[in-house]
Coordinates of C-alpha atoms and ligand atoms in Angstrom, one line a residue:
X1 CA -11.3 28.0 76.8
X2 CA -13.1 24.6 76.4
X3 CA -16.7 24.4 75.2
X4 CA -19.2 21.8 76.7
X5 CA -20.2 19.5 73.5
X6 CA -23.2 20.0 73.9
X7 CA -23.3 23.6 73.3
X8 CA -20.6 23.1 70.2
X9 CA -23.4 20.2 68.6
X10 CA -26.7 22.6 69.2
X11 CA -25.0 25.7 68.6
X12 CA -23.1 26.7 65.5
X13 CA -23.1 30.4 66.6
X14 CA -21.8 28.8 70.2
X15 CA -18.9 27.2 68.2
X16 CA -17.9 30.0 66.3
X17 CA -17.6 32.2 69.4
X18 CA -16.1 29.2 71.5
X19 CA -13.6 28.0 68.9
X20 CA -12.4 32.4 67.9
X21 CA -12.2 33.7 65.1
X22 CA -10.9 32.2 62.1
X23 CA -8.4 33.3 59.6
X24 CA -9.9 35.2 56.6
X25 CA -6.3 35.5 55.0
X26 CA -6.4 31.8 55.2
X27 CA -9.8 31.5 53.0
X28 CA -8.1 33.9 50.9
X29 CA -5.0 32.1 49.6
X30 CA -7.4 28.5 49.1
X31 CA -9.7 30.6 46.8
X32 CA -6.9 32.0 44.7
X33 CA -5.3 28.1 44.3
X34 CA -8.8 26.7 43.7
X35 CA -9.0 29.7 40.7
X36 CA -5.5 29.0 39.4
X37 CA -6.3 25.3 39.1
X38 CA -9.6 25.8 37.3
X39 CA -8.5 27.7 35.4
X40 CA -5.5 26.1 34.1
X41 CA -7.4 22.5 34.6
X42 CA -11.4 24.1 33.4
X43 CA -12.1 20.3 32.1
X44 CA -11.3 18.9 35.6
X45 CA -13.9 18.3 38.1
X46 CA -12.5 19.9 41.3
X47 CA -14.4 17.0 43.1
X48 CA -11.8 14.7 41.3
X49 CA -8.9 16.8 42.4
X50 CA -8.4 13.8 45.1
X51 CA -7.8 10.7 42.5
X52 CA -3.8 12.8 42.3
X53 CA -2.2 11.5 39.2
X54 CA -5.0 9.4 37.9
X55 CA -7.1 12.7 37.2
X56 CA -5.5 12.8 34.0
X57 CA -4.8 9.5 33.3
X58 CA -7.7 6.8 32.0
X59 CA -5.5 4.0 32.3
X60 CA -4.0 5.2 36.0
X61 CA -7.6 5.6 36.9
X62 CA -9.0 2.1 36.3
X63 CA -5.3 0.7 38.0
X64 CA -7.0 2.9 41.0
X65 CA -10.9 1.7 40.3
X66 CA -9.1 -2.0 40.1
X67 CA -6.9 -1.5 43.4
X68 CA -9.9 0.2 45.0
X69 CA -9.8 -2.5 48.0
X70 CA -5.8 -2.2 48.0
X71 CA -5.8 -1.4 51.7
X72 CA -7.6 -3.7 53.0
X73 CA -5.9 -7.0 50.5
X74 CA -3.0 -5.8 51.6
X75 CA -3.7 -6.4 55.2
X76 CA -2.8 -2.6 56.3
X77 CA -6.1 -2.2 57.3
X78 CA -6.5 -5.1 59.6
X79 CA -3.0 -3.9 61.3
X80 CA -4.0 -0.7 62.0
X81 CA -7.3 -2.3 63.8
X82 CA -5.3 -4.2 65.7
X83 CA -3.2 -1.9 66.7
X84 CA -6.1 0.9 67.3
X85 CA -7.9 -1.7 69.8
X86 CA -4.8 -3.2 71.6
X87 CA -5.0 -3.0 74.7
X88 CA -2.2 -0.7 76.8
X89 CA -0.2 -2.1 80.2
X90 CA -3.0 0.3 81.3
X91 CA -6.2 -1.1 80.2
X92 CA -6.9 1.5 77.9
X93 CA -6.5 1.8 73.9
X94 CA -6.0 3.9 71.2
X95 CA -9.4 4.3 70.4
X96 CA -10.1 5.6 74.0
X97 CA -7.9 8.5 73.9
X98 CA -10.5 10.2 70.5
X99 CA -14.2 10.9 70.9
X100 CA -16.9 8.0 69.0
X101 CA -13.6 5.7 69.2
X102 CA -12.0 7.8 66.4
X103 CA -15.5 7.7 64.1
X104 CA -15.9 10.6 61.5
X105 CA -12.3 12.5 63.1
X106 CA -9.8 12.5 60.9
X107 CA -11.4 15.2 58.6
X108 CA -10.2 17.8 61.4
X109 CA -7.4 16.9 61.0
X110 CA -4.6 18.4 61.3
X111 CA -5.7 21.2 64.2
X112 CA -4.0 23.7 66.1
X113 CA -3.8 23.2 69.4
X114 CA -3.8 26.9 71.3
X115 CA -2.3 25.2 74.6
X116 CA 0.3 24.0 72.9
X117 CA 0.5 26.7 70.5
X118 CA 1.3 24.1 67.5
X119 CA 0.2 22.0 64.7
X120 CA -1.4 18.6 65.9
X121 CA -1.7 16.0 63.0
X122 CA -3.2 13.0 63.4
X123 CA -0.2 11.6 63.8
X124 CA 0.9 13.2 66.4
X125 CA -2.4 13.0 68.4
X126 CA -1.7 9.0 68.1
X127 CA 2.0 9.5 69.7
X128 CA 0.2 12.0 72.3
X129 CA -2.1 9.2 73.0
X130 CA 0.7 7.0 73.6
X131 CA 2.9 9.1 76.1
X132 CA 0.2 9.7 78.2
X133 CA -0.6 6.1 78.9
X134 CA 3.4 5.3 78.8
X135 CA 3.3 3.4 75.8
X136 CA 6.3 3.5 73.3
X137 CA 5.7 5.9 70.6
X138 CA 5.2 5.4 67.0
X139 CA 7.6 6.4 64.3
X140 CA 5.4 9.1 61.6
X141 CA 7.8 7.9 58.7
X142 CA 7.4 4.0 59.0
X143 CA 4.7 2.8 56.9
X144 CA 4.2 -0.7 58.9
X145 CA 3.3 0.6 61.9
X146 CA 2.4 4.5 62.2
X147 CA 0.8 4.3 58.5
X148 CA -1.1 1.5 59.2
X149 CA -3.0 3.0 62.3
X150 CA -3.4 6.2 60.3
X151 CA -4.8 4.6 57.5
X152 CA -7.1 3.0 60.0
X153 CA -8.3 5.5 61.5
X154 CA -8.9 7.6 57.9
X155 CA -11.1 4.6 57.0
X156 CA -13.3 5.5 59.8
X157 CA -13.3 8.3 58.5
X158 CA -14.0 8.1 54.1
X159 CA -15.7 10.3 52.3
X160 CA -16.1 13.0 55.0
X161 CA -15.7 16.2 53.9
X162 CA -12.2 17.7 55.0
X163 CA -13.1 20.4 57.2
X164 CA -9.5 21.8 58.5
X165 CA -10.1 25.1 61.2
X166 CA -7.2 27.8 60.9
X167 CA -8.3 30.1 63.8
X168 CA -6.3 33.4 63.8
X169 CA -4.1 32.3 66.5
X170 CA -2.8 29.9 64.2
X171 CA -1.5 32.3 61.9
X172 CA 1.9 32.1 62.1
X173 CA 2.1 28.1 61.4
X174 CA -0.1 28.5 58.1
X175 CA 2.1 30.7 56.9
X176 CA 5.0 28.8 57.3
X177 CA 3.1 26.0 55.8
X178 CA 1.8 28.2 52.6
X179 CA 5.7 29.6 52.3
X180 CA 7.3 25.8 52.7
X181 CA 5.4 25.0 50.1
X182 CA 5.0 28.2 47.7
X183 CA 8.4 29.1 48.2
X184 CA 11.9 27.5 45.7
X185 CA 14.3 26.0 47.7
X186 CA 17.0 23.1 47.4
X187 CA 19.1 22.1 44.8
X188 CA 17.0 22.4 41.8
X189 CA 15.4 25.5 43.2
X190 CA 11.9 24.3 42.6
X191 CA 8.9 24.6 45.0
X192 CA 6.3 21.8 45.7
X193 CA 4.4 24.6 44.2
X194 CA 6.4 24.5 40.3
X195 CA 5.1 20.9 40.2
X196 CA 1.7 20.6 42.0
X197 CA 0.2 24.2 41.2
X198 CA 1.8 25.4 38.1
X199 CA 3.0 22.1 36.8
X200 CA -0.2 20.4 37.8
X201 CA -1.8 17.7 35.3
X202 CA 1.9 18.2 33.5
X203 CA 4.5 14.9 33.5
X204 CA 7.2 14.3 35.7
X205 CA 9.3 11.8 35.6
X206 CA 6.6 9.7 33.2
X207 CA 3.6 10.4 36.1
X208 CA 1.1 12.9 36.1
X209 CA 1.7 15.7 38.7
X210 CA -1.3 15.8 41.5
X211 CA -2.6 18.9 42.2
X212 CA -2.2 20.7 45.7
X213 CA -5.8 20.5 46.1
X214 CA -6.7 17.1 46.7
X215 CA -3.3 16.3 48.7
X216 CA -4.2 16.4 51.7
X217 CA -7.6 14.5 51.1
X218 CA -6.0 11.2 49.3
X219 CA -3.6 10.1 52.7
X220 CA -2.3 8.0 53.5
X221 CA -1.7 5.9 50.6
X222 CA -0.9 2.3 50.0
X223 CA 2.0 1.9 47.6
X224 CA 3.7 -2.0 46.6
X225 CA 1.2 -3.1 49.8
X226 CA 2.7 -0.9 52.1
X227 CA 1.5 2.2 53.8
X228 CA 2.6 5.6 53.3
X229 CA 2.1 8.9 55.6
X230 CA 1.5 12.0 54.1
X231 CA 5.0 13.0 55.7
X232 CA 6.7 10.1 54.4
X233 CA 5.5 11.2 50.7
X234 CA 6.5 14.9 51.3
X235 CA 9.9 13.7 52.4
X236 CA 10.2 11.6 48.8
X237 CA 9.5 15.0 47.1
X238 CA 12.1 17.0 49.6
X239 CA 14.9 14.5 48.6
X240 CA 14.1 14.7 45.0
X241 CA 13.8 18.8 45.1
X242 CA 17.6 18.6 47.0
X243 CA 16.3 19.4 49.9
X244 CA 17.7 18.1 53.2
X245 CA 14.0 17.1 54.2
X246 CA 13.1 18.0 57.5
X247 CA 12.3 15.5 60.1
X248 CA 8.7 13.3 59.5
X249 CA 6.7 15.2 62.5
X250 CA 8.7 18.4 63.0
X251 CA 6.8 21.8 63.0
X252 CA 7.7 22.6 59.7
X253 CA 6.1 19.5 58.2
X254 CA 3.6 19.7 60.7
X255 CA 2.6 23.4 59.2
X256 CA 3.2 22.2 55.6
X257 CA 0.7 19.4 56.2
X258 CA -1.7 22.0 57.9
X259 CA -1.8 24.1 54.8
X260 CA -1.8 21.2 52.3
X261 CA -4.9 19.4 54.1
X262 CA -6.7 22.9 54.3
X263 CA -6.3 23.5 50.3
X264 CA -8.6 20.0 50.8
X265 CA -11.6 21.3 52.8
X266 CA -14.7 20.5 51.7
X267 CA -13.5 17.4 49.1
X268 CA -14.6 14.3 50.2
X269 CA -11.6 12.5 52.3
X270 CA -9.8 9.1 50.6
X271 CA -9.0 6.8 52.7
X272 CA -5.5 5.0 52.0
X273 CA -5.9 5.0 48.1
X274 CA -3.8 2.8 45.8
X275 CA -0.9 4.2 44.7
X276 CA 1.3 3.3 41.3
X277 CA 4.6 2.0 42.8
X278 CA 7.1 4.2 42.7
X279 CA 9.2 5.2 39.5
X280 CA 13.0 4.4 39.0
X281 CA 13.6 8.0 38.7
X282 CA 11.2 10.5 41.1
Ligands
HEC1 C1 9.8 18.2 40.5 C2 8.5 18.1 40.8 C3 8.0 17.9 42.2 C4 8.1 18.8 43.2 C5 8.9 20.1 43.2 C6 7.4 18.3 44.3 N1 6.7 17.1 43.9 FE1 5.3 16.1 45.0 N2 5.2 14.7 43.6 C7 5.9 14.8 42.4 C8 5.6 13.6 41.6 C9 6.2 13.2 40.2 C10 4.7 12.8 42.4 C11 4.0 11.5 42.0 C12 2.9 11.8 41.1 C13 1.8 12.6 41.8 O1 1.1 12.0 42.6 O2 1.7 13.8 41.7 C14 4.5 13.6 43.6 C15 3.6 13.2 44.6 C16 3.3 14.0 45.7 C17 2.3 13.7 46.7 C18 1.4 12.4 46.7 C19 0.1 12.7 45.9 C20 -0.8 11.6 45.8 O3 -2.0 11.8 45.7 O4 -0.4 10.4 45.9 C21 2.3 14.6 47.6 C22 1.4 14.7 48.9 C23 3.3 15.6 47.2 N3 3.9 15.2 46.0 C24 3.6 16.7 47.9 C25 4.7 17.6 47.6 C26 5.2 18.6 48.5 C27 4.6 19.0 49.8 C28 6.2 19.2 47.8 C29 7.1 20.3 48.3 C30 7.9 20.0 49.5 C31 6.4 18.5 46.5 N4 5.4 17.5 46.4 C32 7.3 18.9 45.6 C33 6.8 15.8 41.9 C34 7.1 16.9 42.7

């Protein structure tokens, strides 16, 4: 069922009872992260849950106060205009295909679509845009061109509050999410959970480990002047957990990202932060 906007901007009772119910289970598992992370963290603002490895490092965070421009010196920004507002064989851009021209979005995101019955990331709502006006689509892994436009479109986007929905239909693809990323697997039987819950604010590999709150806020980031998706990032950690990683854009990523991003609502978004380049090892 669609609702006119009009009744979803007058009406918040309208909204809730256009948009279903939401998932209280889903409420349920960010409160008990949030608690383990205070209290394993107490001295750390959860507010600055989205500065990732620089939380607990002074000199990390004035590399990040120093780079704070990073995305736009290093010309991702103006790519991902360019490509937002290039014209289609059709006339018509990306920014046509998102209400306000993609203004204030990307917080929503990622959403589940009940059509489709799946997990749309931003991402893949770009590559939607794109098949239906016949337009070669964009590859989620490659910084250059899909992690330009995303970081783009996040910049219309910074400092909103992340505000993720899990109805109750969705059920089935947050848990998937929570369990891809609670759950030991791969080689080294860790889970992204061993570093970035339990381990978080610990060292790996000389870098502070980010906390899984704060994630899905701080994407996508601009490491040695390049863009990188969220996805792209995960699959670094797959590879390095010995995991075959699965495919940048596939429902299982798709629902990871969902869950991640979700841990996030309600911290202000980060629009394509600096990143340190990446260690030798990790
Ligand atoms: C062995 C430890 C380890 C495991 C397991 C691990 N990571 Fe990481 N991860 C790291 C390190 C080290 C970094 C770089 C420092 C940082 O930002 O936390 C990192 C960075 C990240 C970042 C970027 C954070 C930022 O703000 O730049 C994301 C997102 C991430 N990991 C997600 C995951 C996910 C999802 C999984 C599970 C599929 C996972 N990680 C598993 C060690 C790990």
């Amino acid at each position: 069922m669609r609702c006119p906007d009009r009744i979803l901007a007058a009406f918040a009772l309208a909204l809730l009872t256009c948009a279903g119910p939401v998932l209280a289970a889903a409420d349920a598992v960010r409160a008990e992260a949030a608690a383990k992370l205070k209290s394993d963290l107490p001295s750390l603002a959860p507010a600055d849950y989205v500065l990732g490895s620089a939380a607990f490092d002074a000199e990390l965070r004035s590399q990040l106060a120093e780079n704070a421009n990073a995305a736009t010196t290093s010309g991702v920004l103006e790519a991902g205009r360019a490509a937002w507002t290039r014209k289609f064989k059709n006339g018509r851009t990306l920014a046509s295909c998102f209400p306000n021209g993609g203004r204030r979005i990307a917080g929503a995101y990622p959403q589940y679509d009940a059509r489709l019955k799946r997990v749309v990331t931003l991402e893949t709502a770009i590559n939607q845009c794109l098949k239906t006006n016949a337009e070669p689509l964009l590859d989620i892994d490659d910084g250059k061109s899909m992690g330009a436009v995303t970081a783009y479109v996040r910049s219309l986007s910074q400092n909103q509050k992340v505000a993720v929905r899990v109805p109750a239909a969705a059920e089935a693809a947050f848990d998937q999410g929570r369990r891809l990323y609670t759950t030991r697997m791969g080689q080294q039987n860790w889970a992204c959970a061993s570093c970035h819950v339990q381990g978080a604010g610990k060292r790996y590999a000389g870098q502070p480990l980010s906390p899984a709150i704060g994630q899905g806020a701080s994407s996508v980031v601009i490491r040695g002047g390049q863009a990188v998706t969220l996805q792209a990032r995960v699959r670094e950690c797959l590879e390095r957990m010995g995991v075959a990683p699965f495919a940048a854009g596939s429902d299982e990523l798709n629902n990871l990202e969902y869950y991640l991003t979700y841990l996030s609502n309600g911290l202000a978004l980060q629009a394509s932060p600096w990143r340190a380049p990446r260690a030798t090892r990790g």
